[in-house]
C-alpha cells in the first residue's frame, strides 16, 4: 500500500471502503479475477490498523477495468482524483457528474 499522507484517512473511512468492496467484489470477480484480487488485497478489512494503506491508483484502475463487463461507464460513476477531489473521468470535463451530483 501507500504511506499515509491524506487527512481523510481514518479507521471509519477504511471500514466503509472495506464494506463497499465486499459488496461489489463478487461482481468484479465475475468480470475479472485479477482485478478482484487487486481490490481485495488493497481494501481488506483490518489493514488500516496495521498501518497498511490502499494503493489508490491500483484500486481505481482495477475497478475501471471492469466497467464494460459491469455495464457501466465512467460517466455513470464520475471521477475522483487521488487527492479525494472530484475530477474528470475524461480529459474533456474537469467537473463531471458524480452519481447525479455536479460538484462545484
Short mmCIF file of N, CA and C in Angstrom, two decimals:
data_model
loop_
_atom_site.label_atom_id
_atom_site.label_comp_id
_atom_site.label_asym_id
_atom_site.label_seq_id
_atom_site.Cartn_x
_atom_site.Cartn_y
_atom_site.Cartn_z
N UNK A 1 0.81 -1.20 0.00
CA UNK A 1 0.00 0.00 0.00
C UNK A 1 0.84 1.25 0.00
N UNK A 2 0.18 2.36 0.08
CA UNK A 2 0.81 3.66 0.03
C UNK A 2 0.88 4.23 1.44
N UNK A 3 1.96 4.94 1.76
CA UNK A 3 2.11 5.54 3.08
C UNK A 3 1.01 6.57 3.32
N UNK A 4 0.58 6.73 4.57
CA UNK A 4 -0.48 7.72 4.85
C UNK A 4 0.02 9.12 4.58
N UNK A 5 -0.80 9.90 3.90
CA UNK A 5 -0.44 11.28 3.62
C UNK A 5 -1.67 12.16 3.54
N UNK A 6 -2.81 11.56 3.65
CA UNK A 6 -4.05 12.28 3.43
C UNK A 6 -4.82 12.40 4.73
N UNK A 7 -5.28 13.57 5.06
CA UNK A 7 -6.01 13.77 6.31
C UNK A 7 -7.36 13.05 6.33
N UNK A 8 -7.83 12.56 5.18
CA UNK A 8 -9.09 11.84 5.13
C UNK A 8 -8.95 10.38 5.54
N UNK A 9 -7.75 9.93 5.79
CA UNK A 9 -7.57 8.54 6.19
C UNK A 9 -8.01 8.38 7.64
N UNK A 10 -8.89 7.42 7.85
CA UNK A 10 -9.36 7.15 9.20
C UNK A 10 -9.82 5.70 9.27
N UNK A 11 -9.95 5.23 10.47
CA UNK A 11 -10.45 3.87 10.65
C UNK A 11 -11.87 3.75 10.09
N UNK A 12 -12.68 4.79 10.29
CA UNK A 12 -14.05 4.79 9.77
C UNK A 12 -14.06 4.70 8.25
N UNK A 13 -13.25 5.53 7.58
CA UNK A 13 -13.21 5.51 6.12
C UNK A 13 -12.69 4.17 5.60
N UNK A 14 -11.70 3.62 6.28
CA UNK A 14 -11.16 2.33 5.88
C UNK A 14 -12.22 1.24 6.00
N UNK A 15 -12.99 1.27 7.08
CA UNK A 15 -14.06 0.28 7.27
C UNK A 15 -15.14 0.43 6.21
N UNK A 16 -15.51 1.66 5.89
CA UNK A 16 -16.51 1.88 4.85
C UNK A 16 -16.01 1.36 3.50
N UNK A 17 -14.75 1.61 3.19
CA UNK A 17 -14.17 1.11 1.94
C UNK A 17 -14.16 -0.40 1.89
N UNK A 18 -13.83 -1.03 3.00
CA UNK A 18 -13.81 -2.48 3.05
C UNK A 18 -15.20 -3.08 2.87
N UNK A 19 -16.20 -2.45 3.47
CA UNK A 19 -17.58 -2.94 3.34
C UNK A 19 -18.09 -2.76 1.91
N UNK A 20 -17.84 -1.59 1.32
CA UNK A 20 -18.24 -1.37 -0.08
C UNK A 20 -17.58 -2.41 -0.97
N UNK A 21 -16.29 -2.61 -0.77
CA UNK A 21 -15.55 -3.58 -1.57
C UNK A 21 -16.15 -4.97 -1.44
N UNK A 22 -16.45 -5.37 -0.22
CA UNK A 22 -17.03 -6.69 0.00
C UNK A 22 -18.35 -6.86 -0.74
N UNK A 23 -19.10 -5.77 -0.84
CA UNK A 23 -20.41 -5.83 -1.51
C UNK A 23 -20.28 -6.01 -3.02
N UNK A 24 -19.28 -5.39 -3.62
CA UNK A 24 -19.18 -5.44 -5.09
C UNK A 24 -18.15 -6.45 -5.59
N UNK A 25 -17.33 -6.99 -4.70
CA UNK A 25 -16.27 -7.89 -5.14
C UNK A 25 -16.77 -9.11 -5.92
N UNK A 26 -17.89 -9.73 -5.56
CA UNK A 26 -18.36 -10.85 -6.38
C UNK A 26 -18.66 -10.45 -7.83
N UNK A 27 -19.19 -9.26 -8.03
CA UNK A 27 -19.46 -8.79 -9.39
C UNK A 27 -18.17 -8.55 -10.14
N UNK A 28 -17.21 -7.91 -9.48
CA UNK A 28 -15.92 -7.65 -10.10
C UNK A 28 -15.23 -8.97 -10.42
N UNK A 29 -15.28 -9.93 -9.50
CA UNK A 29 -14.63 -11.23 -9.70
C UNK A 29 -15.18 -11.94 -10.92
N UNK A 30 -16.48 -11.84 -11.12
CA UNK A 30 -17.09 -12.49 -12.29
C UNK A 30 -16.55 -11.88 -13.58
N UNK A 31 -16.23 -10.59 -13.55
CA UNK A 31 -15.73 -9.89 -14.74
C UNK A 31 -14.23 -10.08 -14.93
N UNK A 32 -13.47 -10.02 -13.82
CA UNK A 32 -12.02 -10.02 -13.95
C UNK A 32 -11.42 -10.49 -12.62
N UNK A 33 -10.95 -11.72 -12.60
CA UNK A 33 -10.41 -12.31 -11.38
C UNK A 33 -9.20 -11.52 -10.88
N UNK A 34 -8.34 -11.10 -11.78
CA UNK A 34 -7.14 -10.35 -11.40
C UNK A 34 -7.52 -9.02 -10.75
N UNK A 35 -8.47 -8.30 -11.34
CA UNK A 35 -8.93 -7.03 -10.77
C UNK A 35 -9.53 -7.25 -9.39
N UNK A 36 -10.29 -8.31 -9.23
CA UNK A 36 -10.89 -8.61 -7.93
C UNK A 36 -9.83 -8.87 -6.88
N UNK A 37 -8.78 -9.57 -7.25
CA UNK A 37 -7.69 -9.85 -6.30
C UNK A 37 -6.97 -8.57 -5.90
N UNK A 38 -6.71 -7.69 -6.85
CA UNK A 38 -6.06 -6.41 -6.54
C UNK A 38 -6.92 -5.63 -5.55
N UNK A 39 -8.20 -5.52 -5.85
CA UNK A 39 -9.11 -4.75 -4.98
C UNK A 39 -9.18 -5.39 -3.60
N UNK A 40 -9.33 -6.71 -3.55
CA UNK A 40 -9.42 -7.41 -2.28
C UNK A 40 -8.16 -7.23 -1.45
N UNK A 41 -7.01 -7.42 -2.09
CA UNK A 41 -5.74 -7.30 -1.37
C UNK A 41 -5.51 -5.89 -0.83
N UNK A 42 -5.94 -4.88 -1.58
CA UNK A 42 -5.69 -3.49 -1.21
C UNK A 42 -6.72 -2.94 -0.21
N UNK A 43 -7.94 -3.48 -0.22
CA UNK A 43 -9.03 -2.91 0.57
C UNK A 43 -9.50 -3.80 1.72
N UNK A 44 -8.77 -4.84 1.99
CA UNK A 44 -9.14 -5.81 3.01
C UNK A 44 -9.35 -5.15 4.37
N UNK A 45 -10.39 -5.56 5.06
CA UNK A 45 -10.70 -5.03 6.39
C UNK A 45 -9.56 -5.33 7.34
N UNK A 46 -9.18 -4.35 8.14
CA UNK A 46 -8.14 -4.53 9.14
C UNK A 46 -6.77 -4.03 8.73
N UNK A 47 -6.56 -3.73 7.46
CA UNK A 47 -5.25 -3.26 7.02
C UNK A 47 -4.90 -1.90 7.62
N UNK A 48 -5.91 -1.04 7.79
CA UNK A 48 -5.66 0.30 8.34
C UNK A 48 -5.01 0.20 9.72
N UNK A 49 -5.51 -0.71 10.54
CA UNK A 49 -4.98 -0.87 11.90
C UNK A 49 -3.54 -1.38 11.89
N UNK A 50 -3.13 -1.99 10.78
CA UNK A 50 -1.75 -2.48 10.64
C UNK A 50 -0.84 -1.42 10.02
N UNK A 51 -1.42 -0.25 9.70
CA UNK A 51 -0.64 0.81 9.06
C UNK A 51 -0.44 0.60 7.58
N UNK A 52 -1.28 -0.23 6.97
CA UNK A 52 -1.21 -0.51 5.54
C UNK A 52 -2.34 0.24 4.85
N UNK A 53 -2.00 0.99 3.83
CA UNK A 53 -2.99 1.83 3.16
C UNK A 53 -3.10 1.42 1.70
N UNK A 54 -4.32 1.47 1.14
CA UNK A 54 -4.52 1.01 -0.24
C UNK A 54 -3.79 1.89 -1.25
N UNK A 55 -3.41 1.25 -2.34
CA UNK A 55 -2.83 1.95 -3.47
C UNK A 55 -3.99 2.46 -4.31
N UNK A 56 -4.31 3.75 -4.17
CA UNK A 56 -5.46 4.36 -4.83
C UNK A 56 -5.46 4.08 -6.33
N UNK A 57 -4.33 4.31 -6.98
CA UNK A 57 -4.27 4.14 -8.44
C UNK A 57 -4.54 2.70 -8.85
N UNK A 58 -4.01 1.75 -8.09
CA UNK A 58 -4.22 0.34 -8.43
C UNK A 58 -5.68 -0.07 -8.25
N UNK A 59 -6.30 0.38 -7.16
CA UNK A 59 -7.71 0.05 -6.91
C UNK A 59 -8.60 0.70 -7.96
N UNK A 60 -8.34 1.96 -8.25
CA UNK A 60 -9.13 2.69 -9.26
C UNK A 60 -9.02 2.01 -10.62
N UNK A 61 -7.80 1.67 -11.02
CA UNK A 61 -7.59 1.01 -12.32
C UNK A 61 -8.28 -0.36 -12.36
N UNK A 62 -8.23 -1.09 -11.24
CA UNK A 62 -8.87 -2.40 -11.20
C UNK A 62 -10.38 -2.28 -11.36
N UNK A 63 -10.98 -1.33 -10.64
CA UNK A 63 -12.42 -1.11 -10.80
C UNK A 63 -12.74 -0.69 -12.23
N UNK A 64 -11.99 0.28 -12.76
CA UNK A 64 -12.26 0.79 -14.10
C UNK A 64 -12.13 -0.29 -15.17
N UNK A 65 -11.26 -1.28 -14.94
CA UNK A 65 -11.08 -2.34 -15.93
C UNK A 65 -12.32 -3.22 -16.07
N UNK A 66 -13.25 -3.12 -15.13
CA UNK A 66 -14.45 -3.96 -15.18
C UNK A 66 -15.70 -3.20 -15.61
N UNK A 67 -15.57 -1.91 -15.88
CA UNK A 67 -16.76 -1.11 -16.22
C UNK A 67 -17.55 -1.71 -17.38
N UNK A 68 -16.88 -2.07 -18.47
CA UNK A 68 -17.60 -2.61 -19.63
C UNK A 68 -18.38 -3.86 -19.25
N UNK A 69 -17.72 -4.77 -18.57
CA UNK A 69 -18.37 -6.01 -18.16
C UNK A 69 -19.55 -5.76 -17.24
N UNK A 70 -19.39 -4.77 -16.35
CA UNK A 70 -20.46 -4.44 -15.41
C UNK A 70 -21.59 -3.64 -16.05
N UNK A 71 -21.37 -3.18 -17.27
CA UNK A 71 -22.40 -2.42 -17.97
C UNK A 71 -22.50 -0.98 -17.50
N UNK A 72 -21.41 -0.44 -16.99
CA UNK A 72 -21.40 0.95 -16.55
C UNK A 72 -20.30 1.71 -17.29
N UNK A 73 -20.39 3.02 -17.23
CA UNK A 73 -19.38 3.86 -17.87
C UNK A 73 -18.79 4.80 -16.83
N UNK A 74 -17.71 5.42 -17.21
CA UNK A 74 -17.10 6.41 -16.33
C UNK A 74 -18.09 7.54 -16.05
N UNK A 75 -18.89 7.91 -17.04
CA UNK A 75 -19.89 8.96 -16.85
C UNK A 75 -20.93 8.55 -15.80
N UNK A 76 -21.24 7.25 -15.72
CA UNK A 76 -22.17 6.77 -14.70
C UNK A 76 -21.57 6.91 -13.30
N UNK A 77 -20.30 6.67 -13.19
CA UNK A 77 -19.62 6.66 -11.90
C UNK A 77 -19.13 8.04 -11.50
N UNK A 78 -18.61 8.79 -12.47
CA UNK A 78 -17.98 10.07 -12.17
C UNK A 78 -16.52 9.86 -11.88
N UNK A 79 -15.86 10.91 -11.48
CA UNK A 79 -14.43 10.81 -11.27
C UNK A 79 -14.02 11.29 -9.90
N UNK A 80 -12.85 10.81 -9.47
CA UNK A 80 -12.28 11.23 -8.21
C UNK A 80 -10.77 11.14 -8.35
N UNK A 81 -10.09 12.19 -7.96
CA UNK A 81 -8.64 12.18 -8.05
C UNK A 81 -8.04 11.48 -6.85
N UNK A 82 -6.73 11.24 -6.91
CA UNK A 82 -6.06 10.59 -5.79
C UNK A 82 -5.96 11.49 -4.57
N UNK A 83 -6.34 12.76 -4.72
CA UNK A 83 -6.37 13.66 -3.57
C UNK A 83 -7.77 13.74 -2.97
N UNK A 84 -8.73 12.99 -3.53
CA UNK A 84 -10.08 12.98 -2.99
C UNK A 84 -10.97 14.07 -3.52
N UNK A 85 -10.50 14.77 -4.54
CA UNK A 85 -11.26 15.86 -5.13
C UNK A 85 -11.93 15.35 -6.40
N UNK A 86 -13.15 15.80 -6.66
CA UNK A 86 -13.83 15.40 -7.88
C UNK A 86 -12.96 15.74 -9.08
N UNK A 87 -12.89 14.82 -10.01
CA UNK A 87 -12.07 15.01 -11.20
C UNK A 87 -12.78 14.41 -12.40
N UNK A 88 -12.29 14.76 -13.53
CA UNK A 88 -12.91 14.28 -14.77
C UNK A 88 -12.69 12.79 -14.97
N UNK A 89 -13.68 12.14 -15.54
CA UNK A 89 -13.49 10.75 -15.94
C UNK A 89 -12.98 10.72 -17.38
N UNK A 90 -12.95 11.88 -18.02
CA UNK A 90 -12.34 12.01 -19.33
C UNK A 90 -11.57 13.33 -19.34
N UNK A 91 -10.79 13.54 -20.37
CA UNK A 91 -9.97 14.76 -20.44
C UNK A 91 -10.80 15.99 -20.78
N UNK A 92 -12.05 15.83 -21.14
CA UNK A 92 -12.83 16.95 -21.66
C UNK A 92 -13.52 17.79 -20.61
N UNK A 93 -13.79 17.23 -19.44
CA UNK A 93 -14.55 17.97 -18.44
C UNK A 93 -13.88 17.87 -17.07
N UNK A 94 -13.47 18.99 -16.48
CA UNK A 94 -12.83 18.91 -15.18
C UNK A 94 -13.80 18.65 -14.03
N UNK A 95 -15.08 18.83 -14.22
CA UNK A 95 -16.06 18.62 -13.15
C UNK A 95 -17.23 17.76 -13.63
N UNK A 96 -17.05 16.43 -13.69
CA UNK A 96 -18.13 15.57 -14.15
C UNK A 96 -19.19 15.38 -13.07
N UNK A 97 -20.33 14.87 -13.49
CA UNK A 97 -21.33 14.46 -12.52
C UNK A 97 -20.81 13.24 -11.75
N UNK A 98 -21.11 13.19 -10.48
CA UNK A 98 -20.78 12.01 -9.68
C UNK A 98 -22.11 11.50 -9.13
N UNK A 99 -22.57 10.40 -9.69
CA UNK A 99 -23.84 9.79 -9.28
C UNK A 99 -24.97 10.82 -9.28
N UNK A 100 -25.03 11.64 -10.32
CA UNK A 100 -26.10 12.60 -10.45
C UNK A 100 -25.84 13.94 -9.79
N UNK A 101 -24.70 14.09 -9.12
CA UNK A 101 -24.36 15.34 -8.44
C UNK A 101 -23.21 16.00 -9.17
N UNK A 102 -23.36 17.28 -9.48
CA UNK A 102 -22.29 18.01 -10.13
C UNK A 102 -21.59 18.87 -9.08
N UNK A 103 -20.34 18.54 -8.74
CA UNK A 103 -19.61 19.32 -7.75
C UNK A 103 -19.27 20.71 -8.27
N UNK A 104 -19.00 21.60 -7.35
CA UNK A 104 -18.54 22.91 -7.80
C UNK A 104 -19.31 24.06 -7.21
#
